[in-house]
PDB file of C-alpha atoms in Angstrom:
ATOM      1  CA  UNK V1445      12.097 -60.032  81.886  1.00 80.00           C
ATOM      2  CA  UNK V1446      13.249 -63.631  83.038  1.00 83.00           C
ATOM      3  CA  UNK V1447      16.568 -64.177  81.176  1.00 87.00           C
ATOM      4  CA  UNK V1448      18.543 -61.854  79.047  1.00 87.00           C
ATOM      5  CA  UNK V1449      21.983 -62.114  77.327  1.00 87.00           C
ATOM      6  CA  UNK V1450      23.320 -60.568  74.104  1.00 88.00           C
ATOM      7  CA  UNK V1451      26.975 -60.310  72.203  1.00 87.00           C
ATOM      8  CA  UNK V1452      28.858 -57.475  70.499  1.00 88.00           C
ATOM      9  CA  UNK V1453      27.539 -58.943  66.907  1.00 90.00           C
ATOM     10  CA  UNK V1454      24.386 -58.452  67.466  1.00 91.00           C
ATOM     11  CA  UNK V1455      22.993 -61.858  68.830  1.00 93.00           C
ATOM     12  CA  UNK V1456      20.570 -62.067  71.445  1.00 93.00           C
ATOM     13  CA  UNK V1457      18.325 -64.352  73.551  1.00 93.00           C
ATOM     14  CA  UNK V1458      15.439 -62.866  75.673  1.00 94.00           C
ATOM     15  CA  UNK V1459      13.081 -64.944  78.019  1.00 93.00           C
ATOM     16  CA  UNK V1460      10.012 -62.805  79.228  1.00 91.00           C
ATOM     17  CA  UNK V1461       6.692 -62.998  80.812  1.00 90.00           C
ATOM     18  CA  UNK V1462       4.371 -61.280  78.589  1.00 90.00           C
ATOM     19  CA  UNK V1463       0.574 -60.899  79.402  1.00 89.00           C
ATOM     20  CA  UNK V1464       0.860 -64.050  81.124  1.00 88.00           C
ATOM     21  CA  UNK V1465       2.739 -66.039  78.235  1.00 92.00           C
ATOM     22  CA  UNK V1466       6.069 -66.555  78.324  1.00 93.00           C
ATOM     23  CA  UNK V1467       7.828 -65.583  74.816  1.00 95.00           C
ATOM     24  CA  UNK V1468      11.255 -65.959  73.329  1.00 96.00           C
ATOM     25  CA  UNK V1469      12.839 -63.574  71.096  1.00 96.00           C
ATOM     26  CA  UNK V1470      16.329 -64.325  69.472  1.00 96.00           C
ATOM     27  CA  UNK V1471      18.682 -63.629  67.041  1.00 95.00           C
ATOM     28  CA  UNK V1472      21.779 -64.852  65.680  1.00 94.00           C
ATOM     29  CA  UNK V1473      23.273 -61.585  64.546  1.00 93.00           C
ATOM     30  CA  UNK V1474      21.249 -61.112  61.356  1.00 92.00           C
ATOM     31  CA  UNK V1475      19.233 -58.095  62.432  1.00 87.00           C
ATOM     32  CA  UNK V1476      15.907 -60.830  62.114  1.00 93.00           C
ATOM     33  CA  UNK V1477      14.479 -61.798  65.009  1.00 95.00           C
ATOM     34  CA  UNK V1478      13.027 -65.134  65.451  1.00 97.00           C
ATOM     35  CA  UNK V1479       9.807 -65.300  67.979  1.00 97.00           C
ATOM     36  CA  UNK V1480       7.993 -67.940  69.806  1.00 97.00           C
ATOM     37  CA  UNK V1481       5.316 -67.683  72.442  1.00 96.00           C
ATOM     38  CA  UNK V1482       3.997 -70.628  74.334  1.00 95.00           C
ATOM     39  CA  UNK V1483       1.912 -70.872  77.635  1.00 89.00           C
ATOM     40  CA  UNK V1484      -0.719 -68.812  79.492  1.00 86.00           C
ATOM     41  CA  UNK V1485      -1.890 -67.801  82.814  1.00 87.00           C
ATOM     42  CA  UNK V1486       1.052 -68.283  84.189  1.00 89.00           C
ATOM     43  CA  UNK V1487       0.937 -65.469  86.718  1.00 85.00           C
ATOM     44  CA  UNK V1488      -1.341 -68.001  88.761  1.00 87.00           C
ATOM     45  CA  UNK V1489       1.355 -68.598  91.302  1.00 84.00           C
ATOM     46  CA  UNK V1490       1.685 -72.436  90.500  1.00 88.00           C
ATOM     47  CA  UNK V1491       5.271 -73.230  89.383  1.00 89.00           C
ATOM     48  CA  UNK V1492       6.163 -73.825  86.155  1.00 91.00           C
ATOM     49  CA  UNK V1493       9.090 -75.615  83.847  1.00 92.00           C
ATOM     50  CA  UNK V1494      10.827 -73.363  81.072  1.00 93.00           C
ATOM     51  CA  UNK V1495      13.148 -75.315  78.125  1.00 94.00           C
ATOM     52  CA  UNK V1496      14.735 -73.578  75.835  1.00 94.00           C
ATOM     53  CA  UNK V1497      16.747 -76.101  73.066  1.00 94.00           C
ATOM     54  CA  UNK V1498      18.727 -74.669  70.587  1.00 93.00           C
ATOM     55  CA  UNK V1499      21.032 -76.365  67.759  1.00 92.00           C
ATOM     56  CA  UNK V1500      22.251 -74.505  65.229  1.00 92.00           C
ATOM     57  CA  UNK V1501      19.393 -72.477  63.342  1.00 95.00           C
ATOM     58  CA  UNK V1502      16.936 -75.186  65.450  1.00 95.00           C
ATOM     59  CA  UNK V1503      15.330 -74.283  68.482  1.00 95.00           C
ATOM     60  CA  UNK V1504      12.661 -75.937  70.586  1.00 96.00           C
ATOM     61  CA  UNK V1505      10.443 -73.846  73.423  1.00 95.00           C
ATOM     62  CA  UNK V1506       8.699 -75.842  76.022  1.00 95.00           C
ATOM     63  CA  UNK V1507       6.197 -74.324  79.183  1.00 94.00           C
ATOM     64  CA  UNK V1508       5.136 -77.175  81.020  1.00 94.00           C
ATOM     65  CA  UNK V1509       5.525 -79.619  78.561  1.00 91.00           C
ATOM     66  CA  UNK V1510       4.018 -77.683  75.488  1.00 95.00           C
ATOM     67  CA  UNK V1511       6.248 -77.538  73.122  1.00 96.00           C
ATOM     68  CA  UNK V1512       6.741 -75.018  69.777  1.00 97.00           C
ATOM     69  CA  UNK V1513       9.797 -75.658  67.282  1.00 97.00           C
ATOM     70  CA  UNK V1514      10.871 -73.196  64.720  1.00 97.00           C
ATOM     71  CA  UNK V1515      14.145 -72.266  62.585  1.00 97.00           C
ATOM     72  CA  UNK V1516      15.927 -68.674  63.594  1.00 96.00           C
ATOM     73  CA  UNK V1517      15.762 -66.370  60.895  1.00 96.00           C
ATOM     74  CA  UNK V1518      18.864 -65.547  59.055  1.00 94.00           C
ATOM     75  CA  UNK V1519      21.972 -67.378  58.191  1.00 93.00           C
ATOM     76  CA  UNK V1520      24.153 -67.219  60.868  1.00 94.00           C
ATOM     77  CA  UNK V1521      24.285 -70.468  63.230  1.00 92.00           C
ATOM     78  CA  UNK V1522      26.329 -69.655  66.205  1.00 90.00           C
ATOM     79  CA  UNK V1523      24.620 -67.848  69.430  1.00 88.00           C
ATOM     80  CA  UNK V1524      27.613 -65.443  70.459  1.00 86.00           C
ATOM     81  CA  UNK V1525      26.327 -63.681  74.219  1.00 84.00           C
ATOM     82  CA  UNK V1526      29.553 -61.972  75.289  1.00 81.00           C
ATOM     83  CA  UNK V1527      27.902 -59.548  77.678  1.00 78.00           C
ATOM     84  CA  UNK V1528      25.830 -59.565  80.542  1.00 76.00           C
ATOM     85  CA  UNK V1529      23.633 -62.282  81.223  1.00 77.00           C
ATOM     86  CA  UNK V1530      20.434 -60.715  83.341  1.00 80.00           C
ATOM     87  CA  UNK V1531      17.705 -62.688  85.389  1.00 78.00           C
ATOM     88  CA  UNK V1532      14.608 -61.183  86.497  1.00 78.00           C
ATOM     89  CA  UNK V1533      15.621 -57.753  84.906  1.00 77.00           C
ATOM     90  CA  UNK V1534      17.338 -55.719  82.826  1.00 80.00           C
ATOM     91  CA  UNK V1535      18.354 -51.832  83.583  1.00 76.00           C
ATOM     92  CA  UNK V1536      16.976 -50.661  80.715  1.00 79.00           C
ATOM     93  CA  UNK V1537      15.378 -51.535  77.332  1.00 81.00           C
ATOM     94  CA  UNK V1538      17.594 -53.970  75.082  1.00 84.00           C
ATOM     95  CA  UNK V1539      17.288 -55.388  71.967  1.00 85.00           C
ATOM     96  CA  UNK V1540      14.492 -57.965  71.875  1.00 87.00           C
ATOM     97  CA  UNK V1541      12.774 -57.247  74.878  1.00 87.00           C
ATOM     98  CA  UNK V1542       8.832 -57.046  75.202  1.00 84.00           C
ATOM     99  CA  UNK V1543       8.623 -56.686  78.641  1.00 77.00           C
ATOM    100  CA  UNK V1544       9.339 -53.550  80.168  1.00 74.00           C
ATOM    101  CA  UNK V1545       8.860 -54.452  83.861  1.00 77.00           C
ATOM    102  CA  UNK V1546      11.568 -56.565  85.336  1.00 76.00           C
ATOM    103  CA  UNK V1547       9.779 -60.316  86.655  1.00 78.00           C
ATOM    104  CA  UNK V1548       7.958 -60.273  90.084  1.00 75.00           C
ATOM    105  CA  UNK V1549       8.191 -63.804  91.150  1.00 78.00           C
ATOM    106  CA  UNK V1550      10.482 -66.635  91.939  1.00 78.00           C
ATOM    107  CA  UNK V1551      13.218 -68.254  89.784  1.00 78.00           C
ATOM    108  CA  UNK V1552      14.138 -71.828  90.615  1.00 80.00           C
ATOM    109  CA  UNK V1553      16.002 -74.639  88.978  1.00 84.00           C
ATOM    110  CA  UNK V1554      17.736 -72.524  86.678  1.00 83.00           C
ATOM    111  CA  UNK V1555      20.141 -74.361  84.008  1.00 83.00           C
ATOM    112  CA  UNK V1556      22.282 -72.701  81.073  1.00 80.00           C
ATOM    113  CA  UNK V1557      24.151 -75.398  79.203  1.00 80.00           C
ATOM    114  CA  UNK V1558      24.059 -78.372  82.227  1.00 82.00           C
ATOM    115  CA  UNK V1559      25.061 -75.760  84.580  1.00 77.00           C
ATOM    116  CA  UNK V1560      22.830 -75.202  87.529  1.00 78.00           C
ATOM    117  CA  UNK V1561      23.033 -71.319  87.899  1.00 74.00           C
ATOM    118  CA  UNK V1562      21.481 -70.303  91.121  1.00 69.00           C
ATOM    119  CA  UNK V1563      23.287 -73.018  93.621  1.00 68.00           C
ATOM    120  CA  UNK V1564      26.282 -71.401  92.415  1.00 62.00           C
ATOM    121  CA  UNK V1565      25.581 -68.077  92.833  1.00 61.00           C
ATOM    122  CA  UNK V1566      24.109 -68.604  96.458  1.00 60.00           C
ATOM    123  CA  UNK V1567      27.539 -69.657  97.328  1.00 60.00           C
ATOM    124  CA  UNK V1568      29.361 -67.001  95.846  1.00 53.00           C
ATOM    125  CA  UNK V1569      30.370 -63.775  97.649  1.00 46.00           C
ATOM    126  CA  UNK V1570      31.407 -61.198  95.250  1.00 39.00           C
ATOM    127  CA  UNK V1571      32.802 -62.548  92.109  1.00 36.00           C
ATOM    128  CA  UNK V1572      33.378 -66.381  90.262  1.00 39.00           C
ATOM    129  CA  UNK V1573      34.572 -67.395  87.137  1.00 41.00           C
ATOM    130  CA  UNK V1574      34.328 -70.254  85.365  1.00 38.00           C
ATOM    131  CA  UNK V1575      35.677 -71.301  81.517  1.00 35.00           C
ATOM    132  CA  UNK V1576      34.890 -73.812  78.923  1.00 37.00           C
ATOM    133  CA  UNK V1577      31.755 -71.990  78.480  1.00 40.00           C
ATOM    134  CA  UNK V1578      30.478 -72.193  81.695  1.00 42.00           C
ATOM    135  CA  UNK V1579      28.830 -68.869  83.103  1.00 44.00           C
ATOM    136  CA  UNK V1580      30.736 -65.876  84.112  1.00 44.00           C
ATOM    137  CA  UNK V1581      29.524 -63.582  86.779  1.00 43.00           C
ATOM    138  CA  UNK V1582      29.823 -61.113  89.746  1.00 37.00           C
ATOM    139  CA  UNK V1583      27.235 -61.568  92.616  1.00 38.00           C
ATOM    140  CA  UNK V1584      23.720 -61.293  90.906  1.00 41.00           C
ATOM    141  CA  UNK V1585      20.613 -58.731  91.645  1.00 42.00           C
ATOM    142  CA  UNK V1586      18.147 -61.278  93.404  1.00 41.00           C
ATOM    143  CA  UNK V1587      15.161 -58.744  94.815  1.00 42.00           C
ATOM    144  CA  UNK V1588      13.013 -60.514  92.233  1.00 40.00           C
ATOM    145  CA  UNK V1589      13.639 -64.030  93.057  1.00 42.00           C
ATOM    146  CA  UNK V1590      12.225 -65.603  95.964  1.00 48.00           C
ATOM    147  CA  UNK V1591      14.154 -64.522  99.353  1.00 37.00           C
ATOM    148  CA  UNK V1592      13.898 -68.706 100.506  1.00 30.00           C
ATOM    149  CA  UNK V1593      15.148 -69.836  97.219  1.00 35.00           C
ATOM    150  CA  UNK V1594      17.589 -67.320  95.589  1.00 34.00           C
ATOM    151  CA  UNK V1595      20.705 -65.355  97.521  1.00 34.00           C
ATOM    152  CA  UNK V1596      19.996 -61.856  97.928  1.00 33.00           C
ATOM    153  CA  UNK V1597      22.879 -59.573  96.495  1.00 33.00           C
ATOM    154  CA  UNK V1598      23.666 -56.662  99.027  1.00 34.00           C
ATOM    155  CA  UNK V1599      24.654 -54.700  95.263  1.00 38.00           C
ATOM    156  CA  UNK V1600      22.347 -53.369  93.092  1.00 40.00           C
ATOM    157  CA  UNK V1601      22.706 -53.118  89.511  1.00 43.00           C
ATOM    158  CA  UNK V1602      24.652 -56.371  89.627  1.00 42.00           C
ATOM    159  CA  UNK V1603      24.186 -59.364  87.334  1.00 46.00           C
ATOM    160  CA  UNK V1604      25.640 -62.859  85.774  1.00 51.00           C
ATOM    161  CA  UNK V1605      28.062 -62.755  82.324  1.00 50.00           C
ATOM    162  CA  UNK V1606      27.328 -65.608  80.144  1.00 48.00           C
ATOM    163  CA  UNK V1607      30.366 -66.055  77.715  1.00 52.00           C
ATOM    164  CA  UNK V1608      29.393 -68.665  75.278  1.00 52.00           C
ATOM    165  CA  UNK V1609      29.801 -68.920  71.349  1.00 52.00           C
ATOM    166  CA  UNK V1610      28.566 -72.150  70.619  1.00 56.00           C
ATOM    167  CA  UNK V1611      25.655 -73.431  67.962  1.00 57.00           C
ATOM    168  CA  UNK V1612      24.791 -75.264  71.200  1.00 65.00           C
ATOM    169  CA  UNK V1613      22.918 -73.690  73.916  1.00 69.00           C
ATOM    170  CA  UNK V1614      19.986 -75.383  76.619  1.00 77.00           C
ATOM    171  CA  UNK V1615      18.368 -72.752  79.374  1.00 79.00           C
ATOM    172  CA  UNK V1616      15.446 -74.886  81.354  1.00 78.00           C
ATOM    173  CA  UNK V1617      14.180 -72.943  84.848  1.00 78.00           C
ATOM    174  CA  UNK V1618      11.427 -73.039  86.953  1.00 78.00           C
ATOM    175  CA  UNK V1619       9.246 -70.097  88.003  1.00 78.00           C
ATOM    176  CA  UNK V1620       6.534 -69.320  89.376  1.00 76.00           C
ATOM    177  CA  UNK V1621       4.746 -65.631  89.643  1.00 79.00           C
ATOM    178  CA  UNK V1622       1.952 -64.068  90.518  1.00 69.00           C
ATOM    179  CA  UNK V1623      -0.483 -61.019  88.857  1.00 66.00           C
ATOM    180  CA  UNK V1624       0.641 -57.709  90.027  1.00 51.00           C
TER     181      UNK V1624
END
């Protein structure tokens, strides 16, 4: 699992590696999940760039330039993620997950909506908050990202809180893993 968020209504948005592909699942609440799968040996320990684009029912995928677009399924057109916002692992199974092994690698670059996530949370100690949709979060659970590149959290368990309802919403990271 790379990137996970959901909301109370149902919406969610899940970024995983899965047998060396990376795959999106989401949902905008209508109990129909929309899928897209892009990429593959990417366990090869080269890095590589992640976009996620998403207007409305609209949303492009991109892996190093190769690109799939597709509608969401359903009617709904807002992405509401009012809860935790994971990277590189969930505590248990959610809703639109594939994986079921958090990510072993390294997380770089990471974006959500213009905001770079990772600078922010290196310099955080135990808790930042931001508005006008800009992430939420309390320090983050970095064993999975690289120990050069990411902060490590002395907490376990802990994570970011994305707090966004919005028919907007761009994630773009870069990663890099390797087979287990």
């Amino acid at each position: 699992m790379m990137v996970y968020s959901r909301g109370t209504q149902g919406d969610y948005l899940a970024l995983q590696l899965v047998h060396n592909r990376m795959v999106l699942n989401i949902n905008l609440g209508s109990r129909l999940m929309t899928s897209l799968s892009v990429g593959s040996l990417l366990d090869d320990n080269a890095w590589h760039d992640v976009e996620i684009r998403r207007e409305q029912r609209n949303v492009t995928f991109l892996v190093d330039r190769v690109r799939v677009d597709d509608i969401i399924l359903g009617d709904f057109r807002r992405l509401d993620l009012n809860k935790e916002l994971y990277l590189g692992g969930v505590p248990n199974l959610q809703l639109g997950m594939k994986a079921r092994v958090n990510f072993t690698g390294c997380l770089e670059n990471l974006f959500i909506n213009g905001t770079a996530i990772i600078p922010e949370i290196r310099q955080s100690d135990d808790y930042q908050a931001y508005y006008n949709s800009r992430p939420t979060y309390t320090a983050i659970n970095t064993g999975s990202v690289c120990q050069v590149r990411g902060r490590k959290s002395k907490k376990t368990g802990t994570y970011a809180k994305l707090r966004v309802a919005s028919v907007l919403i761009s994630v773009a990271l870069t990663l890099r893993a390797w087979g287990g």
